mmCIF file of C-alpha atoms and ligand atoms in Angstrom:
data_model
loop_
_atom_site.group_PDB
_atom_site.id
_atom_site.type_symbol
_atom_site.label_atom_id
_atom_site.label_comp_id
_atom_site.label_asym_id
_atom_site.label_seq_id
_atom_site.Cartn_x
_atom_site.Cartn_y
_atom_site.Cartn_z
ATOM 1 C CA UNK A 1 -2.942 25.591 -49.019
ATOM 2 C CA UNK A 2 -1.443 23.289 -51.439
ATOM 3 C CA UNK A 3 -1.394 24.218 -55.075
ATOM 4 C CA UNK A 4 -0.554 20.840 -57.314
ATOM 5 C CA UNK A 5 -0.270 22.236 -60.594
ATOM 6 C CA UNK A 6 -2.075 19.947 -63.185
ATOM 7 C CA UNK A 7 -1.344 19.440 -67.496
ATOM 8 C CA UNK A 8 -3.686 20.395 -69.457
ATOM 9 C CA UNK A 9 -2.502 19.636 -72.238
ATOM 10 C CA UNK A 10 -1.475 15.879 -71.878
ATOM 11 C CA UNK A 11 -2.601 14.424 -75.061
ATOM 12 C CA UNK A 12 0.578 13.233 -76.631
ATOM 13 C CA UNK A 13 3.104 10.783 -74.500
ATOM 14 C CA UNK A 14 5.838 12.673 -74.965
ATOM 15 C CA UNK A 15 4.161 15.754 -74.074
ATOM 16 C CA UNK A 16 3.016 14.594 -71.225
ATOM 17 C CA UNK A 17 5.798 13.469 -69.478
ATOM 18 C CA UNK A 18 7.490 16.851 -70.316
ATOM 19 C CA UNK A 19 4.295 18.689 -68.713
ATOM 20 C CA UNK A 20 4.171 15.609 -65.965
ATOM 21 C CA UNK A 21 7.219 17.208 -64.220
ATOM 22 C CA UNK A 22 5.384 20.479 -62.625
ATOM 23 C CA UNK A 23 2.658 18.068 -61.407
ATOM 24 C CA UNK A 24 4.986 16.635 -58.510
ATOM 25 C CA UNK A 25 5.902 20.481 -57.434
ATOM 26 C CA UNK A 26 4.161 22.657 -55.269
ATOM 27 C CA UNK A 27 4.586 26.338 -54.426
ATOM 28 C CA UNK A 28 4.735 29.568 -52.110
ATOM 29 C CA UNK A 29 1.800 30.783 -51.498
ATOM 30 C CA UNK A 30 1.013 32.945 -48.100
ATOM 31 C CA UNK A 31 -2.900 32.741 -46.733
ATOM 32 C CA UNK A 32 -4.233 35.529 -44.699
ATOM 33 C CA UNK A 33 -8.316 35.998 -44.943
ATOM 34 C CA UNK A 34 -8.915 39.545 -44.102
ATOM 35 C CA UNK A 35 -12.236 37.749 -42.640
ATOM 36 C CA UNK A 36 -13.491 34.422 -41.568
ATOM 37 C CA UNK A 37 -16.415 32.779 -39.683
ATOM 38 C CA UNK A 38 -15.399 34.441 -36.117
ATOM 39 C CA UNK A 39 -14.394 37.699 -37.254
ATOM 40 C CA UNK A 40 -16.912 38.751 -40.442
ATOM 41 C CA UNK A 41 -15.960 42.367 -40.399
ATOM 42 C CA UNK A 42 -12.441 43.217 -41.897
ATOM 43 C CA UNK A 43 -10.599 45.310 -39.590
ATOM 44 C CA UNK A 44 -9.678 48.840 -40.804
ATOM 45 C CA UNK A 45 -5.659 49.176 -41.343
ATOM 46 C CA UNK A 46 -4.854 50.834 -38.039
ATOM 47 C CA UNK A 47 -7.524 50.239 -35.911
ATOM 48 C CA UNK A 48 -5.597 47.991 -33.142
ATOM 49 C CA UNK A 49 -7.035 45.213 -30.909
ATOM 50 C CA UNK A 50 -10.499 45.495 -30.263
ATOM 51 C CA UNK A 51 -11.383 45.813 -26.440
ATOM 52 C CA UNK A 52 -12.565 42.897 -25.360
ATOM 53 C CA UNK A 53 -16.601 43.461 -24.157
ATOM 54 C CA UNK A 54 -18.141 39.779 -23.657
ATOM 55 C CA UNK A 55 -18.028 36.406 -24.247
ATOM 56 C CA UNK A 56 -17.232 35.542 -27.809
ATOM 57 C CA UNK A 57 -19.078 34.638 -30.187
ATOM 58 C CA UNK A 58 -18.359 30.450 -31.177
ATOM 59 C CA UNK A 59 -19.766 30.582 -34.876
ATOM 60 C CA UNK A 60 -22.281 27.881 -33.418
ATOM 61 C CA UNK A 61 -26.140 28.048 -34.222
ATOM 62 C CA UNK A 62 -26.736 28.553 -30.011
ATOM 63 C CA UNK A 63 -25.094 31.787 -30.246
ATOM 64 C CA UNK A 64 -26.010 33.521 -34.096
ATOM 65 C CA UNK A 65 -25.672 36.823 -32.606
ATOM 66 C CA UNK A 66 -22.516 36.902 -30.207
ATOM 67 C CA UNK A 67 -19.564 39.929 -29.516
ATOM 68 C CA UNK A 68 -16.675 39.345 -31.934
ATOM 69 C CA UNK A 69 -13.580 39.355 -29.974
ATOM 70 C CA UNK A 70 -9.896 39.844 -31.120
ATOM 71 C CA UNK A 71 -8.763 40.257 -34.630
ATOM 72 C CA UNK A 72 -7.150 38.112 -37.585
ATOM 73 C CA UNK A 73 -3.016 37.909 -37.389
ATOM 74 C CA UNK A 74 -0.850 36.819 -39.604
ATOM 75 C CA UNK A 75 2.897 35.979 -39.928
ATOM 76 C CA UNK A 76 5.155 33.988 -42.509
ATOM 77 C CA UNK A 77 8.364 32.945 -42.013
ATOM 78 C CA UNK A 78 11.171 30.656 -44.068
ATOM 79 C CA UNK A 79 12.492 27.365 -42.935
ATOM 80 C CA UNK A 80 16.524 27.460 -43.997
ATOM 81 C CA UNK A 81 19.433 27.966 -42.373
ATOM 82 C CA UNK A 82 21.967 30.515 -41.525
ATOM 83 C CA UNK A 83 24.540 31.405 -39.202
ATOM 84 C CA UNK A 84 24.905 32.846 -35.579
ATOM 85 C CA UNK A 85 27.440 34.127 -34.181
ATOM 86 C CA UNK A 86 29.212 33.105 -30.829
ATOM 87 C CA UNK A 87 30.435 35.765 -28.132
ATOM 88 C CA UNK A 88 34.311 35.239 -29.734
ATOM 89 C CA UNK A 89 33.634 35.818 -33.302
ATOM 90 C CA UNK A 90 33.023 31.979 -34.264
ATOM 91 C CA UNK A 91 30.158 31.449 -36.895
ATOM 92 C CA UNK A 92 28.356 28.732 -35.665
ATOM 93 C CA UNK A 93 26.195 26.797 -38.931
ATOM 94 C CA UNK A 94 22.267 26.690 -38.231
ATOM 95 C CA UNK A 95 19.297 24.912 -39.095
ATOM 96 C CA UNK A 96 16.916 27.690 -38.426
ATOM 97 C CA UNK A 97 13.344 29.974 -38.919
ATOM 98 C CA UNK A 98 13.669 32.771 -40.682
ATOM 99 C CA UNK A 99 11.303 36.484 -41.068
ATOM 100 C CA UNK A 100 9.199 36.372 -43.933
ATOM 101 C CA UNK A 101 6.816 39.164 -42.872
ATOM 102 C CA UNK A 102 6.758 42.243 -39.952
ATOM 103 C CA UNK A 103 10.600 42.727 -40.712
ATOM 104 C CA UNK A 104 10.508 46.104 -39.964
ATOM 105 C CA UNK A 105 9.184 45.271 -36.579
ATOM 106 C CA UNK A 106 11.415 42.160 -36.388
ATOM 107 C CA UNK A 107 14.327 44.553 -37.086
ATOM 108 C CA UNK A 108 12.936 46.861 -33.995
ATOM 109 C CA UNK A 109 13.078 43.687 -31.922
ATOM 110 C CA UNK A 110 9.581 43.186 -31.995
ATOM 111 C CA UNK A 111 7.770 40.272 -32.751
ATOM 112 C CA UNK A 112 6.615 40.016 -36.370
ATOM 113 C CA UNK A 113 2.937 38.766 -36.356
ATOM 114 C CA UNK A 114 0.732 41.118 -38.243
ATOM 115 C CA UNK A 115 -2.969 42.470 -38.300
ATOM 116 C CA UNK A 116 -4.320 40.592 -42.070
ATOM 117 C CA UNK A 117 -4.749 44.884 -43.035
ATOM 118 C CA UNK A 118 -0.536 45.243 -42.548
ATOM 119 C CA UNK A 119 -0.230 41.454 -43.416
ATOM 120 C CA UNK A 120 -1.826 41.780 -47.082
ATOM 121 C CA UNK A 121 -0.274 44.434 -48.471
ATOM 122 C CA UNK A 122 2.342 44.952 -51.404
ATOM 123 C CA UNK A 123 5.802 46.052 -50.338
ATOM 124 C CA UNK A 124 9.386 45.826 -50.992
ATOM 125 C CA UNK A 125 11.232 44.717 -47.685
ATOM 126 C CA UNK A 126 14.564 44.810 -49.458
ATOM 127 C CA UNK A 127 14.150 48.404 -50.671
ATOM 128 C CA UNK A 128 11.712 49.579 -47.863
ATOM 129 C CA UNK A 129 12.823 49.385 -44.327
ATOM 130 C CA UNK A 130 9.134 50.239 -42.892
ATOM 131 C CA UNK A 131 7.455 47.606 -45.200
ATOM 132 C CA UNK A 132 5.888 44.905 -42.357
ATOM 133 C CA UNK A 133 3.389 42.725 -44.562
ATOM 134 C CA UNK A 134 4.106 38.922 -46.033
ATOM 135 C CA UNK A 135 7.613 38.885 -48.521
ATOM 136 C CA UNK A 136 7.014 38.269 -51.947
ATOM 137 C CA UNK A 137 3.032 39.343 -52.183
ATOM 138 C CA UNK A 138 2.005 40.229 -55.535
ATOM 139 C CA UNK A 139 -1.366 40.980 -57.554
ATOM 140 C CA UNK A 140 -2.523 37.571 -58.694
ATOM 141 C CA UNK A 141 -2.460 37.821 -62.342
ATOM 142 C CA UNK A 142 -4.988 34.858 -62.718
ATOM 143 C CA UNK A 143 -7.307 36.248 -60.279
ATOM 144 C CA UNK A 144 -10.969 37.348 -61.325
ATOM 145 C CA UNK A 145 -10.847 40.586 -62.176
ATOM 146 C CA UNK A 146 -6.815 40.106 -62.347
ATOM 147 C CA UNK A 147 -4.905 41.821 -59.709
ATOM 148 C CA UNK A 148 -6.278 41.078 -56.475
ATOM 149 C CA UNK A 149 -4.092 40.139 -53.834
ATOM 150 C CA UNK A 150 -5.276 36.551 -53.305
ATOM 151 C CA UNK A 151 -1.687 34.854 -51.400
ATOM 152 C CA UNK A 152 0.086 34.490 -55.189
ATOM 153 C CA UNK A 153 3.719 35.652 -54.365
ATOM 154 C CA UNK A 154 6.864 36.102 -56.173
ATOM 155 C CA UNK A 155 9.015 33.702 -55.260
ATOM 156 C CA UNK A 156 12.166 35.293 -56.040
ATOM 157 C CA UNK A 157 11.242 37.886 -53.433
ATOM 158 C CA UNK A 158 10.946 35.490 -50.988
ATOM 159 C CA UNK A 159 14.274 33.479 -51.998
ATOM 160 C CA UNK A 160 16.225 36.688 -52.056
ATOM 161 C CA UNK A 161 15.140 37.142 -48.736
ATOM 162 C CA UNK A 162 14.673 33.974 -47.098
ATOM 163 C CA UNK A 163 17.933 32.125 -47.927
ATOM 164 C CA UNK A 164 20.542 32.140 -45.558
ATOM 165 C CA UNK A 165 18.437 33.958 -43.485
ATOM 166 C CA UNK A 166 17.467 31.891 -40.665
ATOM 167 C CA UNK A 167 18.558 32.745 -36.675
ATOM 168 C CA UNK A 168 17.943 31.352 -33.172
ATOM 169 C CA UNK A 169 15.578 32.745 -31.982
ATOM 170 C CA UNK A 170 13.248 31.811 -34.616
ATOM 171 C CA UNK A 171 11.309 34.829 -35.680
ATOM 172 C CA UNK A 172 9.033 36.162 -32.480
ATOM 173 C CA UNK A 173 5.113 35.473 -32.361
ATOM 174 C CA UNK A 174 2.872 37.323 -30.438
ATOM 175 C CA UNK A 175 -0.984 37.545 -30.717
ATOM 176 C CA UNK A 176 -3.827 38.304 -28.272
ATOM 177 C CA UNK A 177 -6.262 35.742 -26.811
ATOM 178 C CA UNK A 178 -9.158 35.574 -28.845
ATOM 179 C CA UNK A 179 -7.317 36.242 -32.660
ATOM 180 C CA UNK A 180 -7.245 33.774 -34.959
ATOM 181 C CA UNK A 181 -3.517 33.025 -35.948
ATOM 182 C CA UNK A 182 -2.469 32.399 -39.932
ATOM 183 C CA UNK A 183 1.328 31.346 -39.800
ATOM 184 C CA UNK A 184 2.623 30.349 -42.798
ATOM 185 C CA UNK A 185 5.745 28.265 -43.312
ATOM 186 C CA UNK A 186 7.550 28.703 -46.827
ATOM 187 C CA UNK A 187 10.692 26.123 -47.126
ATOM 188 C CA UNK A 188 13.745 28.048 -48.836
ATOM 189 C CA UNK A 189 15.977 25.144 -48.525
ATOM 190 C CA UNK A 190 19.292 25.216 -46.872
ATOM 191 C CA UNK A 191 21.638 26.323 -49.223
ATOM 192 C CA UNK A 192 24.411 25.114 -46.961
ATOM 193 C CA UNK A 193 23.171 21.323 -47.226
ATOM 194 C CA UNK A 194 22.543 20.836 -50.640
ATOM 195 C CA UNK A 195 22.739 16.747 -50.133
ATOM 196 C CA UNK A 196 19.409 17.034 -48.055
ATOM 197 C CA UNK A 197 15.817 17.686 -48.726
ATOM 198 C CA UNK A 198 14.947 18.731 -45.219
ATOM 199 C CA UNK A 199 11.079 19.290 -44.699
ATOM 200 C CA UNK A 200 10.318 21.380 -42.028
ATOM 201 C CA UNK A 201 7.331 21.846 -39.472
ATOM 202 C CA UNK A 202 6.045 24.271 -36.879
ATOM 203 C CA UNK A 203 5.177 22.411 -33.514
ATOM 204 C CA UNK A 204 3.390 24.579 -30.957
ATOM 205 C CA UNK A 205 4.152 23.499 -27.265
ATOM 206 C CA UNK A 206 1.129 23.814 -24.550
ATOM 207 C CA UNK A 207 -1.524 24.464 -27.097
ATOM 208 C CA UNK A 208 -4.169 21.986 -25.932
ATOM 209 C CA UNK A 209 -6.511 21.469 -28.930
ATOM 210 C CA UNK A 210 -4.569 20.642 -31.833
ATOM 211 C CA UNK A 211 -5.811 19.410 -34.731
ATOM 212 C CA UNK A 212 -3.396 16.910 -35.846
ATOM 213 C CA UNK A 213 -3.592 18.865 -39.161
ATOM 214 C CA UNK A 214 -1.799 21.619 -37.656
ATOM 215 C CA UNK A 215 0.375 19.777 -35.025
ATOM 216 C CA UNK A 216 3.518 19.465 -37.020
ATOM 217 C CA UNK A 217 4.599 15.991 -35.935
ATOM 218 C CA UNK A 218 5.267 14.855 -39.293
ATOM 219 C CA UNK A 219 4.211 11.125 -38.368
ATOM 220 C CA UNK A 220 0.419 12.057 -38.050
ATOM 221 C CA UNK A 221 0.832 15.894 -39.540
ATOM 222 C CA UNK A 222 2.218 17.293 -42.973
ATOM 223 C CA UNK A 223 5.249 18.580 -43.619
ATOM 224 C CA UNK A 224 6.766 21.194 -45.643
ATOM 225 C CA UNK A 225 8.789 20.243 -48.666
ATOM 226 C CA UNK A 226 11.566 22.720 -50.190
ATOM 227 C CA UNK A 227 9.951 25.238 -52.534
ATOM 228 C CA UNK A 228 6.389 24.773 -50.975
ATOM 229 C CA UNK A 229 4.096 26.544 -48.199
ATOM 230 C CA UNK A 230 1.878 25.093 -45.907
ATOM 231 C CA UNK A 231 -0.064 27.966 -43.643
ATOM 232 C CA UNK A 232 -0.891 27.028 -39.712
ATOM 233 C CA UNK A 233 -3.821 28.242 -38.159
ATOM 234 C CA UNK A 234 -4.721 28.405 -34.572
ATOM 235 C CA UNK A 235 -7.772 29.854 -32.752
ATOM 236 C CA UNK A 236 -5.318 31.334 -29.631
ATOM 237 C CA UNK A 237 -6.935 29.668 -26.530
ATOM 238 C CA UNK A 238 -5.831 30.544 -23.617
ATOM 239 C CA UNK A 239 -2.834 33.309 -22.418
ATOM 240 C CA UNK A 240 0.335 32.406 -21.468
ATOM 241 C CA UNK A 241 4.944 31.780 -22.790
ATOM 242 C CA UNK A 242 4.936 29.400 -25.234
ATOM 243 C CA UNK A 243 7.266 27.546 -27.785
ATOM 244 C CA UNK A 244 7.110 26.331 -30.388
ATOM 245 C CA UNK A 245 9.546 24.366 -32.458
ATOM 246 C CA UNK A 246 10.412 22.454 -36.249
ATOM 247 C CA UNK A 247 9.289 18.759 -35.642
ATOM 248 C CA UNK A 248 11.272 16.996 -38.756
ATOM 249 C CA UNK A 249 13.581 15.158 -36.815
ATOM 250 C CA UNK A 250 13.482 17.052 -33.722
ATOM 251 C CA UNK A 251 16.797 16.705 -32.067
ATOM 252 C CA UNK A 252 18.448 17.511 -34.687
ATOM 253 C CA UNK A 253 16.724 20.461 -36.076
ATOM 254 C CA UNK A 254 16.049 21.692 -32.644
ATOM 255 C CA UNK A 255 20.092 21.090 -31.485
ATOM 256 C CA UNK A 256 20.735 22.852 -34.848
ATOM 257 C CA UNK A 257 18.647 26.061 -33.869
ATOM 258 C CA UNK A 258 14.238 25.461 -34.859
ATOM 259 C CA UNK A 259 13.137 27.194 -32.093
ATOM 260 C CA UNK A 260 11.087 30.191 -31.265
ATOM 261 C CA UNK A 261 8.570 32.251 -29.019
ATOM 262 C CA UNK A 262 5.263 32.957 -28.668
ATOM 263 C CA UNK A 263 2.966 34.765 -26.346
ATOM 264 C CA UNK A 264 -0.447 34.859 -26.249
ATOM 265 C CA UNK A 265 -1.509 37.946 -24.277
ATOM 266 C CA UNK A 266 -4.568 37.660 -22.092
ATOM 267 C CA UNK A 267 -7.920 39.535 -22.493
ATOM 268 C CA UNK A 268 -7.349 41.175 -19.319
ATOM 269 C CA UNK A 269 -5.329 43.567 -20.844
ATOM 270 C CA UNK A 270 -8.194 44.617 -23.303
ATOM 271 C CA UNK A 271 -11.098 44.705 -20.902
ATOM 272 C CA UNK A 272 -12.859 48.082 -20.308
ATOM 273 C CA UNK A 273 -14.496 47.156 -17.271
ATOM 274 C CA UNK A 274 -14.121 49.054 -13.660
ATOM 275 C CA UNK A 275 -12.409 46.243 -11.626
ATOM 276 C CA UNK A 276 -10.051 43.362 -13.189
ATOM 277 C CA UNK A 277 -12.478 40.770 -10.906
ATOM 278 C CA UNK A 278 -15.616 41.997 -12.488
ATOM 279 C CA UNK A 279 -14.544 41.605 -16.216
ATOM 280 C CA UNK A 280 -12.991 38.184 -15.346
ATOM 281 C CA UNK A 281 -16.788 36.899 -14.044
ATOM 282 C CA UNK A 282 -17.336 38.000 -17.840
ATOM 283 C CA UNK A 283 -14.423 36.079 -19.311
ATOM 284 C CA UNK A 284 -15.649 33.085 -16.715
ATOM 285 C CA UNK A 285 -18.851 32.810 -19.065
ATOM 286 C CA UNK A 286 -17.290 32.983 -22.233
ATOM 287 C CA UNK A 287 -18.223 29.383 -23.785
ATOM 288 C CA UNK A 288 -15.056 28.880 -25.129
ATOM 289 C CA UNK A 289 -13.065 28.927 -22.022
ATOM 290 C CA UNK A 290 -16.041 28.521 -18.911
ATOM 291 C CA UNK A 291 -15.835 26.376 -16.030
ATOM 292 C CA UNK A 292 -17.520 23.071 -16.198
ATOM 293 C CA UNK A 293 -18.027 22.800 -20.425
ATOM 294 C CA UNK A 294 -14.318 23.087 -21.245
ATOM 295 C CA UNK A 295 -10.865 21.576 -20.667
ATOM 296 C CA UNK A 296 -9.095 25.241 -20.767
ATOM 297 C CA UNK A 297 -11.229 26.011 -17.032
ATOM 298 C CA UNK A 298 -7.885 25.360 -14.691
ATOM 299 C CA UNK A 299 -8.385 27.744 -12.182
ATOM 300 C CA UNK A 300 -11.792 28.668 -9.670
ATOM 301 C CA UNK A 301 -11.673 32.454 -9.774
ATOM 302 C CA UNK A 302 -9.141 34.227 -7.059
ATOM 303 C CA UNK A 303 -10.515 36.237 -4.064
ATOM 304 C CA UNK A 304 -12.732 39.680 -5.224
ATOM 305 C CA UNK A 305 -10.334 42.768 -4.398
ATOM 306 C CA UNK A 306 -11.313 46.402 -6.305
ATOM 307 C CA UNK A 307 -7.753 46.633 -8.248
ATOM 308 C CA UNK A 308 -8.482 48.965 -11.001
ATOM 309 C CA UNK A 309 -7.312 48.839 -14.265
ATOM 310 C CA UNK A 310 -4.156 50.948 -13.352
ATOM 311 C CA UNK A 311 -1.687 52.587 -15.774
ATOM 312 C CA UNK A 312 1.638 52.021 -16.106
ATOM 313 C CA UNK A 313 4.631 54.539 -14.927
ATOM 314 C CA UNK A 314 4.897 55.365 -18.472
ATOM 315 C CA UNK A 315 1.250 56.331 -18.018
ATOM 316 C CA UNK A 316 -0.046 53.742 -20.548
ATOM 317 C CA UNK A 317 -2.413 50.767 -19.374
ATOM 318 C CA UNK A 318 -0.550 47.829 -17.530
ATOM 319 C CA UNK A 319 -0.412 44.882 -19.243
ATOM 320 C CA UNK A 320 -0.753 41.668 -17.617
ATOM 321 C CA UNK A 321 0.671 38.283 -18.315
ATOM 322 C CA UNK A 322 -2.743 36.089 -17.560
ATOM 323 C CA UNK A 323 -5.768 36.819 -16.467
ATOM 324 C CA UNK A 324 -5.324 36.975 -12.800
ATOM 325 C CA UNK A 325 -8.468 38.947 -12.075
ATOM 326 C CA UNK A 326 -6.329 41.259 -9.463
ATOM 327 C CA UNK A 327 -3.553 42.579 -11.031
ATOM 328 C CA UNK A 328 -1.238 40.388 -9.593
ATOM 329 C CA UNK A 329 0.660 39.279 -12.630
ATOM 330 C CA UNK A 330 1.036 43.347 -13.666
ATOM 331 C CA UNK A 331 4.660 44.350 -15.950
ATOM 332 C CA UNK A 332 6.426 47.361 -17.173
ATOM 333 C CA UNK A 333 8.825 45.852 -18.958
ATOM 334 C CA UNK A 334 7.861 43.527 -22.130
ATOM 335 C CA UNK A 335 11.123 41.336 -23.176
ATOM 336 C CA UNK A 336 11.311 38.357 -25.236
ATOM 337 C CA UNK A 337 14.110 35.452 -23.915
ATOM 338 C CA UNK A 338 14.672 32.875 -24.828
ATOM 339 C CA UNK A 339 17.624 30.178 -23.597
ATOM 340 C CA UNK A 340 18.919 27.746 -25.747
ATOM 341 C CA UNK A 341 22.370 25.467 -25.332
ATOM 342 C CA UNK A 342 24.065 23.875 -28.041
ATOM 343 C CA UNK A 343 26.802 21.746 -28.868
ATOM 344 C CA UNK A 344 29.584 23.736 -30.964
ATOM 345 C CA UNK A 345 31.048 20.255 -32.289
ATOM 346 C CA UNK A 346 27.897 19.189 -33.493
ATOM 347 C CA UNK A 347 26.646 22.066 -35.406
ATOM 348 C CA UNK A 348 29.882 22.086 -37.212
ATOM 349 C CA UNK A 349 29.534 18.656 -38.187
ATOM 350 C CA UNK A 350 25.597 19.692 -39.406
ATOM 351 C CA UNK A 351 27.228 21.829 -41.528
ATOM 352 C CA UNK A 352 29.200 18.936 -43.397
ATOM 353 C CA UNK A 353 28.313 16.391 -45.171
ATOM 354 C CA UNK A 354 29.297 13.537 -42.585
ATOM 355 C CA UNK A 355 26.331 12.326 -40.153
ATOM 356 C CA UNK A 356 25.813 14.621 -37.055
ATOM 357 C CA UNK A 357 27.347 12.493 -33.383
ATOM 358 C CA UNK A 358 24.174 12.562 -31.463
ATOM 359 C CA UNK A 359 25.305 10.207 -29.177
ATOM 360 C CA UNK A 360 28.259 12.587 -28.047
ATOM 361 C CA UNK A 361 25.674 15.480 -28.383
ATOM 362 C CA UNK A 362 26.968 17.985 -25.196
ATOM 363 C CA UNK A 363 25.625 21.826 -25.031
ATOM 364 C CA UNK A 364 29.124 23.232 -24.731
ATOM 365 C CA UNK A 365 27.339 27.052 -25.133
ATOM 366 C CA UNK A 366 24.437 28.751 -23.302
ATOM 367 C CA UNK A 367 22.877 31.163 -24.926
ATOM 368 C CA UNK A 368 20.316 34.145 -23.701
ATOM 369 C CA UNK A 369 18.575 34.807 -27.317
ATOM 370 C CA UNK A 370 21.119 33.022 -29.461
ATOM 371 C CA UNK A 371 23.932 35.248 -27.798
ATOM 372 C CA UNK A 372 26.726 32.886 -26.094
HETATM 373 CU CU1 CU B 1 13.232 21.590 -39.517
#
């Protein structure tokens, strides 16, 4: 995930100061494993979320044979700044997430997390308004043989894109219970704030088994330096809204506009089963989630009824927003929003180069996805 680039040629002094400098930088660099421990077989491009048919397999010796459930997603986005702009015109100065990959669907309003197939692909999003995989990835040239596609980008993809590019709503996540999630975070800088060296971090609210690796408080967690990359991963747990947010001095880059979405859909919506009760006994015995060996158990299941999986008016199956077992938590409609308020005053002051008044801090606008 890091890349600390080493001299290997350091036998004179002089030298080696000179070739001492790239040793303190790091890089971008995206990560998205078109396979890993839970999911062994690389999904075809195309082939869409796998139904869900039994408990998963944990990649623990008790269970060497188990169902593989869910797939491998990945997203990357930039941590900058940018601009929004208020209901009269004003442009109001941000600290603020960025897309780095699935802008095509981000442009669609969609949310831009990506199967690794669409993910790890070669594309130009400033030329090619379809192109939905990671910014800036490029054959590695020092790959064995050369030219595989190993997370080496080009980083002046990724600036031309990522600077100045940053809104509120931070770039929309959305992944399926069961997937394994690969977000990386590439630091652009804020071109607006030259003075500072803001690191940024990706906090996840609600998600209960955090490794403090991945957590994003930068006092026990890492965080992302200008001009480096640093890729999340989380094994999506349990279905349900979620936010997430940049933890590097949170009021300030949260006031100034680090904060996103994401949704974890529930398996129910990918069961194949007769009755929404009978594949939620299944679910119920999944190790990773069953009653009585883990903390994600909340609920005893609801009364049996004989709700079938039903379609939708538009004739497509109804998706459900947790796994209720009868339908109860059905929708039509699927809308991200998101409500923020800021302060006007203090963003502009974020924007100079005087310290930010968080004592007279006031939300002044309320937004409904970053619209005042
Ligand atoms: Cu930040």
């Amino acid at each position: 995930m890091f890349s600390i680039h080493r001299c290997r040629n350091g036998v004179a002094a002089l030298l080696f100061l000179l070739c001492a400098l790239p040793a303190f930088g790091q890089s971008f660099r995206v990560q998205c494993p078109p396979t890993t421990t839970l999911h062994p077989q690389a999904l075809p491009r195309g082939a869409g979320e796998p139904a869900y048919t039994g408990p998963s397999v944990t990649g623990q010796n008790s269970q060497p044979t188990g169902v593989v459930n869910g797939a491998i997603k990945c997203q990357q986005i930039s941590g900058g700044d940018g601009y929004a702009t208020m209901g009269d015109g004003t442009q109001t100065y941000l600290f603020a997430f960025g897309p780095l990959s699935g802008l095509a669907d981000i442009q669609k309003g969609l949310p831009g997390t990506q199967f690794a197939s669409v993910f790890n692909t070669v594309g130009n999003a400033s030329t090619d308004p379809t192109y939905n995989g990671a910014v800036g990835l490029v054959p590695d040239p020092e790959s064995t043989p050369p030219g595989q596609l190993t997370g080496h980008v080009d980083p002046r993809q990724i600036m031309d894109i990522g600077v100045m590019n940053g809104n509120m709503p931070a770039p929309t996540m959305a992944l399926d219970e069961d997937d394994e999630f690969f977000l990386t975070l590439t630091n652009v800088g804020m071109i607006m704030r030259p003075d500072l060296f803001e690191q940024h971090t990706v906090h996840f609210h609600g998600y209960p088994n955090a490794s403090a690796f991945f957590d994003g408080v930068p006092d026990a967690s890492v965080a992302i330096n200008i001009g480096a990359s640093f890729t999340y991963y989380y094994l999506a747990p349990d279905a349900g809204t979620y936010f997430w947010h940049c933890h590097v001095t949170p009021p300030e880059h949260l006031q100034m506009g680090m904060v996103g979405q994401i949704y974890v859909r529930p398996r129910q919506n990918r069961v194949t089963t007769a009755t929404l009760y009978d594949s939620l006994v299944t679910q119920q015995q999944d190790p990773r989630t069953k009653c009585g060996t883990d903390i994600l158990c909340s609920t005893p299941l609801p009364p049996r009824n004989s709700v079938m999986h039903a379609k939708n008016k538009s004739g497509t199956p109804t998706l459900y927003a947790y796994n209720d077992g009868d339908g109860s938590t059905a929708y039509d409609v699927e809308y991200p929003l998101q409500i923020d308020g800021f302060d006007p005053n203090f963003h502009f002051v974020g924007m100079t180069f005087n310290p930010e008044p968080f004592t007279d801090n006031k939300d002044k606008h309320f937004l409904l996805n970053g619209r005042s």
